[in-house]
Coordinates of C-alpha atoms in Angstrom, one line a residue:
M1 CA -7.4 4.4 -3.3
V2 CA -5.2 1.4 -3.1
F3 CA -6.1 0.1 0.4
A4 CA -9.4 0.2 2.2
H5 CA -9.4 1.0 5.9
K6 CA -11.0 -1.7 8.1
E7 CA -12.5 0.5 10.8
R8 CA -12.9 4.1 12.0
I9 CA -12.2 4.8 15.6
T10 CA -14.6 7.3 17.3
R11 CA -13.3 10.3 19.2
R12 CA -14.8 9.0 22.4
E13 CA -13.0 5.7 22.0
L14 CA -9.7 7.4 21.2
L15 CA -9.9 9.6 24.3
R16 CA -10.8 6.7 26.5
G17 CA -7.9 4.7 25.1
A18 CA -5.5 7.6 25.6
A19 CA -6.6 8.0 29.2
A20 CA -5.9 4.4 29.9
G21 CA -2.1 4.7 29.8
M22 CA -0.7 5.5 33.2
I23 CA 3.0 6.2 33.0
G24 CA 5.1 6.2 36.2
L25 CA 8.4 7.8 37.2
A26 CA 10.9 8.5 34.4
T27 CA 13.9 6.4 33.3
R28 CA 15.8 6.2 30.1
A29 CA 16.4 3.0 28.2
G30 CA 19.5 2.2 26.1
V31 CA 19.8 1.0 22.5
G32 CA 19.5 -2.7 23.1
G33 CA 16.6 -5.0 22.5
A34 CA 16.9 -5.6 18.8
R35 CA 16.6 -9.2 17.4
P36 CA 18.0 -8.9 13.9
S37 CA 16.0 -10.6 11.3
A38 CA 17.7 -12.9 8.7
R39 CA 17.8 -9.9 6.4
P40 CA 18.0 -6.3 7.5
P41 CA 14.6 -4.6 7.2
N42 CA 14.0 -1.9 4.6
I43 CA 12.8 1.4 6.2
V44 CA 10.3 3.8 4.8
F45 CA 9.9 6.9 7.0
I46 CA 6.9 9.0 5.9
L47 CA 6.7 12.5 7.4
A48 CA 3.8 14.9 7.0
D49 CA 4.3 18.6 7.5
D50 CA 2.1 20.4 10.1
L51 CA -0.4 17.6 10.3
G52 CA -2.7 17.8 13.3
Y53 CA -3.1 14.9 15.8
A54 CA -6.6 14.0 14.6
D55 CA -6.2 14.9 10.9
V56 CA -6.3 11.3 9.6
S57 CA -9.3 9.0 10.0
C58 CA -7.6 6.4 12.2
Y59 CA -7.1 9.1 14.8
G60 CA -10.7 10.2 14.7
R61 CA -11.1 12.7 11.9
P62 CA -14.7 11.9 10.8
D63 CA -14.8 13.9 7.5
F64 CA -11.5 12.9 5.9
S65 CA -10.8 9.6 4.2
T66 CA -7.2 8.3 4.6
P67 CA -7.5 4.6 3.9
N68 CA -3.8 4.1 3.1
I69 CA -2.5 5.8 6.2
D70 CA -5.2 3.8 8.1
H71 CA -3.8 0.6 6.5
I72 CA -0.4 1.3 8.1
A73 CA -2.2 1.4 11.5
A74 CA -4.2 -1.8 10.7
Q75 CA -1.0 -3.6 9.7
G76 CA 0.9 -2.4 12.8
L77 CA 0.7 -0.2 15.8
R78 CA -0.7 3.3 16.5
F79 CA 0.8 5.5 19.2
L80 CA -1.6 7.4 21.5
Q81 CA 1.1 9.4 23.3
A82 CA 3.6 10.4 20.6
Y83 CA 5.3 13.8 20.8
A84 CA 7.3 16.0 18.4
N85 CA 10.6 17.3 19.6
S86 CA 9.5 20.8 18.8
A87 CA 6.4 22.8 17.8
V88 CA 8.1 23.8 14.6
C89 CA 9.8 22.0 11.7
T90 CA 13.5 22.7 11.6
A91 CA 14.0 22.0 15.3
T92 CA 12.1 18.7 15.1
R93 CA 13.9 17.6 12.0
T94 CA 17.2 18.2 13.6
A95 CA 16.2 15.9 16.5
L96 CA 14.7 13.4 14.1
I97 CA 17.9 12.9 12.0
T98 CA 20.4 13.0 14.9
G99 CA 18.5 11.2 17.7
R100 CA 19.4 14.1 20.1
Y101 CA 17.7 17.1 21.6
Q102 CA 17.9 19.7 18.9
Y103 CA 19.1 22.3 21.4
R104 CA 22.5 20.6 21.5
L105 CA 23.1 22.0 18.0
R106 CA 23.2 25.5 16.7
L107 CA 20.8 24.5 13.9
G108 CA 18.3 23.4 16.5
L109 CA 18.0 27.0 17.9
E110 CA 16.4 28.0 14.6
E111 CA 12.6 28.0 14.9
P112 CA 12.5 27.6 12.0
L113 CA 15.6 28.1 9.7
R114 CA 15.2 31.1 7.5
G115 CA 17.9 31.6 4.8
N116 CA 21.0 31.8 7.0
L117 CA 23.6 30.1 4.8
D118 CA 26.0 29.7 7.7
V119 CA 23.7 27.6 9.9
G120 CA 22.9 24.0 9.1
L121 CA 23.4 20.4 10.0
P122 CA 27.2 19.8 10.3
P123 CA 28.2 17.3 7.7
E124 CA 30.5 15.5 10.2
H125 CA 27.6 14.9 12.6
P126 CA 26.3 11.3 12.6
T127 CA 22.8 10.9 11.3
L128 CA 20.3 8.1 10.8
P129 CA 21.1 7.9 7.1
S130 CA 24.8 8.1 7.6
L131 CA 24.8 5.3 10.2
L132 CA 22.6 3.1 8.1
K133 CA 24.7 3.8 5.1
K134 CA 27.7 2.4 7.0
A135 CA 25.7 -0.7 7.7
G136 CA 25.2 -1.3 4.0
Y137 CA 21.9 0.6 3.4
G138 CA 21.0 2.7 0.4
T139 CA 19.6 6.0 1.5
T140 CA 17.3 8.4 -0.3
L141 CA 15.5 11.5 0.8
I142 CA 12.4 12.6 -1.1
G143 CA 10.8 15.9 -0.2
K144 CA 11.6 18.5 2.4
W145 CA 15.1 19.0 3.9
H146 CA 15.1 22.3 5.7
L147 CA 18.3 21.6 7.6
G148 CA 20.7 24.0 5.8
F149 CA 21.5 25.3 2.3
L150 CA 24.2 24.8 -0.2
P151 CA 27.2 25.1 -0.5
K152 CA 27.9 24.1 3.2
F153 CA 24.9 21.8 4.0
G154 CA 22.6 19.4 2.3
P155 CA 21.2 15.8 2.3
L156 CA 24.1 14.5 0.3
K157 CA 26.5 15.8 2.9
S158 CA 24.6 14.2 5.8
G159 CA 24.3 10.6 4.7
Y160 CA 21.8 10.4 1.9
D161 CA 23.0 8.8 -1.4
H162 CA 20.2 10.6 -3.3
F163 CA 17.9 13.6 -2.9
Y164 CA 14.8 14.7 -4.8
G165 CA 12.9 17.6 -3.2
F166 CA 13.4 21.0 -1.8
R167 CA 15.7 22.6 0.8
S168 CA 13.5 25.5 2.2
G169 CA 10.6 25.4 4.6
A170 CA 7.8 25.4 2.1
L171 CA 7.2 25.4 -1.6
D172 CA 4.4 26.3 -4.0
Y173 CA 2.8 23.1 -5.0
F174 CA 2.7 24.0 -8.7
S175 CA 5.5 26.5 -9.5
H176 CA 7.9 24.8 -7.0
T177 CA 9.2 28.2 -6.0
V178 CA 9.5 30.1 -2.7
G179 CA 10.0 33.8 -2.6
G180 CA 10.1 33.8 -6.4
K181 CA 13.0 31.4 -6.5
D182 CA 13.0 27.9 -7.8
D183 CA 13.7 25.2 -5.2
L184 CA 13.3 21.8 -6.7
W185 CA 16.4 19.6 -6.8
D186 CA 17.5 16.2 -8.1
D187 CA 20.6 15.5 -5.9
D188 CA 22.4 18.9 -6.0
V189 CA 21.1 19.9 -9.5
A190 CA 18.3 22.4 -9.7
I191 CA 15.5 21.1 -11.9
H192 CA 12.2 22.4 -13.5
Q193 CA 9.4 19.9 -13.5
V194 CA 5.7 20.2 -14.2
G195 CA 3.2 18.8 -11.8
Y196 CA 1.6 18.9 -8.3
L197 CA 4.3 18.6 -5.8
T198 CA 2.7 15.9 -3.7
G199 CA 2.2 13.7 -6.8
L200 CA 5.8 14.3 -7.9
L201 CA 7.1 13.2 -4.6
G202 CA 4.9 10.1 -4.5
S203 CA 5.8 9.1 -8.1
R204 CA 9.5 9.4 -7.3
A205 CA 9.0 7.3 -4.1
V206 CA 7.5 4.5 -6.3
D207 CA 10.5 4.7 -8.6
V208 CA 12.9 4.5 -5.7
V209 CA 11.2 1.5 -4.2
N210 CA 11.3 -0.3 -7.6
G211 CA 14.9 0.5 -8.0
Y212 CA 16.0 -0.8 -4.6
A213 CA 13.9 -3.9 -5.1
K214 CA 15.8 -4.7 -8.3
S215 CA 19.2 -4.1 -6.6
G216 CA 18.3 -6.2 -3.6
Q217 CA 20.0 -3.6 -1.3
P218 CA 18.3 -2.8 2.0
F219 CA 17.2 0.8 2.0
L220 CA 16.1 3.8 4.0
L221 CA 13.6 5.9 2.1
S222 CA 12.7 9.2 3.8
L223 CA 9.5 10.4 2.2
H224 CA 9.0 13.9 3.7
F225 CA 5.9 15.5 2.2
N226 CA 5.2 19.2 2.1
A227 CA 1.5 18.5 2.7
P228 CA -0.5 19.8 4.4
H229 CA 1.8 22.8 5.0
W230 CA 0.8 26.1 3.4
P231 CA 0.3 27.4 0.7
W232 CA -3.3 26.1 0.8
E233 CA -3.3 24.5 -2.7
G234 CA -5.0 21.2 -3.5
P235 CA -4.7 19.2 -6.7
G236 CA -6.1 21.3 -9.6
D237 CA -5.6 24.7 -7.8
E238 CA -3.2 26.2 -10.3
A239 CA -5.2 29.4 -10.3
E240 CA -4.6 29.8 -6.6
S241 CA -0.9 29.3 -7.2
V242 CA -0.9 32.1 -9.8
R243 CA -2.8 34.4 -7.4
L244 CA -0.2 33.9 -4.7
R245 CA 2.5 35.0 -7.0
Q246 CA 0.9 38.3 -7.8
P247 CA 2.2 41.5 -6.0
G248 CA 0.1 42.2 -2.9
S249 CA -1.2 38.7 -2.5
G250 CA 0.6 38.0 0.7
G251 CA 2.7 35.2 -0.9
L252 CA 2.9 31.6 0.2
P253 CA 2.0 32.0 3.9
D254 CA -1.2 33.9 2.9
F255 CA -3.8 34.9 5.5
D256 CA -6.8 34.9 3.2
G257 CA -6.5 31.6 1.5
G258 CA -7.5 28.0 2.1
S259 CA -10.5 26.2 3.5
Q260 CA -11.3 22.9 5.2
K261 CA -12.1 21.5 1.8
T262 CA -8.8 22.5 0.4
Y263 CA -7.0 21.1 3.4
Q264 CA -8.9 17.9 3.0
R265 CA -7.9 17.5 -0.6
M266 CA -4.2 18.1 0.3
I267 CA -4.3 15.4 2.9
E268 CA -6.2 12.9 0.8
E269 CA -3.8 13.4 -2.1
M270 CA -0.9 12.7 0.2
D271 CA -2.8 9.6 1.4
K272 CA -3.2 8.5 -2.3
Q273 CA 0.5 8.8 -3.0
I274 CA 1.3 6.8 0.2
G275 CA -1.0 4.1 -1.1
L276 CA 0.8 4.0 -4.4
M277 CA 4.2 3.6 -2.6
L278 CA 2.7 0.9 -0.4
Q279 CA 1.5 -0.9 -3.5
A280 CA 5.0 -0.8 -4.9
L281 CA 6.4 -2.4 -1.8
N282 CA 3.7 -5.1 -2.1
A283 CA 4.3 -5.7 -5.8
N284 CA 8.0 -6.2 -5.1
G285 CA 7.4 -8.6 -2.3
L286 CA 9.0 -6.2 0.2
T287 CA 6.0 -5.5 2.5
D288 CA 6.7 -8.2 5.2
N289 CA 10.3 -7.0 6.0
T290 CA 9.8 -3.3 5.5
I291 CA 9.3 -1.0 8.5
V292 CA 6.8 1.7 7.5
I293 CA 6.5 4.8 9.8
F294 CA 4.0 7.6 9.4
T295 CA 4.1 10.7 11.6
S296 CA 4.3 14.5 11.6
D297 CA 7.0 17.0 12.4
N298 CA 4.8 19.0 14.8
G299 CA 1.2 19.9 15.6
G300 CA -1.2 21.2 13.0
E301 CA -1.7 24.8 11.8
R302 CA -4.7 26.8 10.6
F303 CA -7.1 24.2 9.5
A304 CA -5.8 21.3 11.5
D305 CA -7.8 19.2 14.0
T306 CA -5.8 18.7 17.2
W307 CA -8.6 17.1 19.2
P308 CA -8.6 16.2 22.1
F309 CA -5.9 18.8 22.7
T310 CA -5.7 22.6 22.7
G311 CA -3.0 24.5 20.8
K312 CA -1.4 24.3 17.4
K313 CA 2.0 24.7 15.7
T314 CA 4.5 27.0 17.5
E315 CA 2.8 26.3 20.9
L316 CA 4.0 23.9 23.6
L317 CA 0.4 23.2 24.5
E318 CA -0.4 19.5 23.7
G319 CA -1.9 20.4 20.3
G320 CA 1.4 21.9 19.2
L321 CA 3.4 18.8 20.3
R322 CA 1.2 15.7 20.1
I323 CA 1.3 14.0 16.7
P324 CA 0.0 10.9 15.0
A325 CA 2.6 8.2 14.8
L326 CA 2.1 4.7 13.2
I327 CA 4.5 1.9 12.6
S328 CA 4.2 -1.4 10.8
W329 CA 6.7 -4.2 10.4
P330 CA 4.7 -7.4 9.7
T331 CA 7.6 -9.8 10.5
R332 CA 8.1 -8.3 14.0
I333 CA 5.3 -6.0 15.2
P334 CA 1.8 -7.5 15.9
Q335 CA -1.0 -6.0 13.9
G336 CA -3.9 -3.8 14.9
R337 CA -2.5 -2.6 18.3
T338 CA -2.3 0.7 20.1
T339 CA 0.3 1.7 22.6
D340 CA 0.4 4.3 25.4
Q341 CA 4.2 4.3 25.4
V342 CA 5.2 7.9 25.5
S343 CA 7.6 8.6 22.6
I344 CA 9.2 11.6 20.9
S345 CA 10.7 12.2 17.5
M346 CA 14.3 11.6 18.5
D347 CA 13.4 8.0 19.5
W348 CA 13.3 6.9 15.9
V349 CA 17.1 7.0 15.5
P350 CA 18.0 4.4 18.2
T351 CA 14.8 2.4 17.3
L352 CA 15.7 2.1 13.7
L353 CA 19.4 1.5 14.3
A354 CA 18.4 -1.4 16.6
A355 CA 16.0 -2.8 14.0
A356 CA 18.8 -2.7 11.4
G357 CA 21.2 -4.5 13.8
T358 CA 23.6 -1.6 14.0
V359 CA 24.6 0.9 16.7
P360 CA 25.0 4.6 17.2
D361 CA 28.3 6.5 16.8
P362 CA 30.3 5.7 19.9
A363 CA 31.9 9.2 20.2
P364 CA 30.7 10.9 23.4
P365 CA 29.8 14.2 21.7
Y366 CA 27.1 12.4 19.7
A367 CA 25.5 10.4 22.5
L368 CA 21.8 9.8 21.8
D369 CA 19.0 11.3 23.9
G370 CA 16.3 9.2 22.2
M371 CA 15.2 5.7 23.4
N372 CA 14.9 2.4 21.6
L373 CA 11.2 1.6 21.3
L374 CA 11.6 -1.9 19.8
P375 CA 11.2 -3.9 23.0
M376 CA 7.8 -2.2 23.7
L377 CA 6.7 -2.5 20.0
A378 CA 8.0 -5.9 19.0
Q379 CA 8.5 -7.9 22.3
N380 CA 5.6 -6.7 24.4
A381 CA 7.9 -5.4 27.0
P382 CA 6.4 -3.2 29.8
L383 CA 6.0 0.5 29.0
V384 CA 8.9 2.6 29.9
S385 CA 8.2 5.9 31.7
R386 CA 9.7 9.0 30.2
K387 CA 10.8 12.4 31.3
L388 CA 10.8 14.8 28.4
F389 CA 11.6 18.5 28.0
W390 CA 10.9 21.3 25.5
R391 CA 11.4 25.0 25.1
Y392 CA 10.3 27.4 22.4
K393 CA 11.8 30.9 22.1
A394 CA 8.6 32.7 21.1
N395 CA 6.7 33.8 24.2
A396 CA 9.4 32.2 26.4
Q397 CA 7.6 28.8 26.4
R398 CA 9.0 25.9 28.5
A399 CA 7.5 22.5 29.1
A400 CA 8.3 19.2 30.8
R401 CA 6.4 15.9 31.0
D402 CA 7.0 13.3 33.7
G403 CA 4.5 10.6 34.1
D404 CA 1.0 12.0 33.6
Y405 CA 2.1 15.5 34.6
K406 CA 3.2 18.4 32.5
F407 CA 4.8 21.6 33.6
L408 CA 4.2 24.5 31.2
K409 CA 5.4 28.1 31.2
I410 CA 4.2 30.7 28.6
L411 CA 5.4 34.3 29.1
D412 CA 5.1 34.8 32.9
N413 CA 2.3 32.3 33.3
T414 CA 3.1 28.9 34.8
F415 CA 1.0 25.7 35.0
L416 CA 0.9 22.1 36.1
F417 CA -1.5 19.8 34.2
N418 CA -2.4 16.1 34.3
V419 CA -2.5 15.6 30.5
V420 CA -3.9 12.1 30.8
E421 CA -7.0 13.1 32.8
D422 CA -7.1 16.7 31.4
P423 CA -5.8 16.6 27.8
L424 CA -7.3 20.1 27.1
E425 CA -5.0 21.5 29.8
R426 CA -7.6 23.5 31.6
A427 CA -7.2 22.6 35.3
N428 CA -4.1 24.2 36.7
L429 CA -2.8 22.0 39.5
K430 CA 0.1 24.3 40.3
E431 CA -1.1 25.2 43.8
R432 CA -2.9 21.9 44.7
Q433 CA 0.2 19.8 43.9
K434 CA 2.9 22.4 44.6
D435 CA 5.6 19.8 45.3
V436 CA 5.1 18.2 41.8
Y437 CA 5.1 21.6 40.2
Q438 CA 8.3 22.8 41.9
R439 CA 10.1 19.5 41.2
L440 CA 9.3 19.7 37.4
A441 CA 10.2 23.4 37.2
R442 CA 13.5 22.7 38.9
E443 CA 14.2 19.7 36.7
W444 CA 13.4 21.7 33.6
Y445 CA 15.9 24.4 34.7
E446 CA 18.6 21.7 35.4
W447 CA 18.0 20.2 32.0
N448 CA 18.1 23.5 30.2
S449 CA 21.4 24.4 31.7
S450 CA 22.9 21.4 29.8
M451 CA 21.6 22.7 26.4
L452 CA 22.8 25.6 24.2
P453 CA 21.3 28.9 25.3
E454 CA 18.6 30.6 23.2
I455 CA 20.1 33.4 21.1
K456 CA 18.6 36.5 19.6
E457 CA 20.2 35.8 16.2
S458 CA 18.0 32.8 15.5
F459 CA 14.7 33.2 13.8
T460 CA 11.5 32.5 15.8
A461 CA 7.9 32.2 14.7
S462 CA 5.5 33.7 17.2
F463 CA 1.9 32.6 17.7
D464 CA -1.2 34.7 18.2
G465 CA -1.2 36.3 21.6
K466 CA -5.0 36.7 21.5
Q467 CA -5.3 32.9 21.3
L468 CA -3.2 32.6 24.4
A469 CA -5.3 35.2 26.2
D470 CA -8.5 33.4 25.2
H471 CA -7.2 30.2 26.6
F472 CA -5.5 31.3 29.9
G473 CA -6.6 34.9 30.4
A474 CA -3.0 35.8 29.9
K475 CA -1.5 39.0 28.5
K476 CA 0.5 39.1 25.3
S477 CA 4.1 40.2 25.9
D478 CA 6.0 42.1 23.2
Q479 CA 9.4 40.9 24.4
M480 CA 10.9 37.6 25.3
P481 CA 12.4 37.7 28.8
D482 CA 16.2 37.3 28.7
I483 CA 16.3 35.4 31.9
P484 CA 15.2 31.7 31.9
L485 CA 12.8 30.3 34.4
S486 CA 14.1 30.2 38.0
P487 CA 14.2 26.8 39.5
D488 CA 12.2 28.1 42.4
D489 CA 9.5 29.8 40.3

């Protein structure tokens, strides 16, 4: 490993720290608050895929070693209340690149996108890379795209100068195929390359950092790993890759593969590659004025640790939405801190634009929903209270958070939780605090009326109804209700 972590936080300490943040009534901040440095900062945005909240050691995982991810936390700031925009990848990635609620775009209704060639991120829509490109940045995406397929859509059509990675939702780590089809690309050229996917992505990231360092151009490097998304293949697991390609094996999303040990090796290999990239920044003298962000696209899946939360990917329980999030920027952000600032994936667009000294697209149709976090991160400004909303088509899930309270609906079951005092979401306060419950339900309905409606044509990934029943004593429904939640429910 390249960097050694300085300390390991205990789970008890983490929960105590998370409970300390008391957020008040909701407001929304604008895009101001940036103090441009003499030179625009470089930006490295590292995105893990399906990583659980506690799947790295700086968030309390006792049996995994992630010293390089921990180094980002030690050099900067660790969020204790960071949310994904969705409990599945395409929807979150839509919000992440646009800075807007994904439900404003047809693409954001896909949960996730599955091979529909007519649906994708519109090339004319402003994005984080396209706006930074206008400000003089070089832009490169390495890894997962999953926002639309050629010929209509792709990273090079949405602001990236260069792309090395894959366009689908998951890829075999050795054959680089999905559904028997190759899906590894260098820009818009399909390529064949030997190697473990995580290592290939990390190696290319080092090359990109070295290249930008030589050119002197400020850059955005989006390093979007496949790990630890299925298939469950760690370094050296070529035999498992071969097995999954055999008829009757179940294919990449197999139900009989993987283990905690395999999952650990997948995460620790990703951490190793992050360390090599951080070493390249350091060797080129770029560390001090480079913003490095590490986070996940949604909550974890089969082998993930989402402690202290319940729920996983595809669920609007906290475990499906709460994610690790770290940021370092040595010239601007103090080191070794945590924050209880509530944040969400779409906040990164206004935050990074402000850091770069540029602004969002002024056209009204592209108004941002995210909030600039820089004042809280770099200027020690007071925490800003948030009001956030979610929905997920499978099992008619709806959620809203305002202050410490969270409204949740799954099928015909409705809840009110205090997620600071009760992060496991066990004590339903719906009757005891009926006024809060009714207000949040009504506000969710009002918010939802301003979004695109759910449509039956979009793909949706369902979760295990038995898990829902075990948690709430609820019944699994075979159909999604066509009528949204009533504001008086």
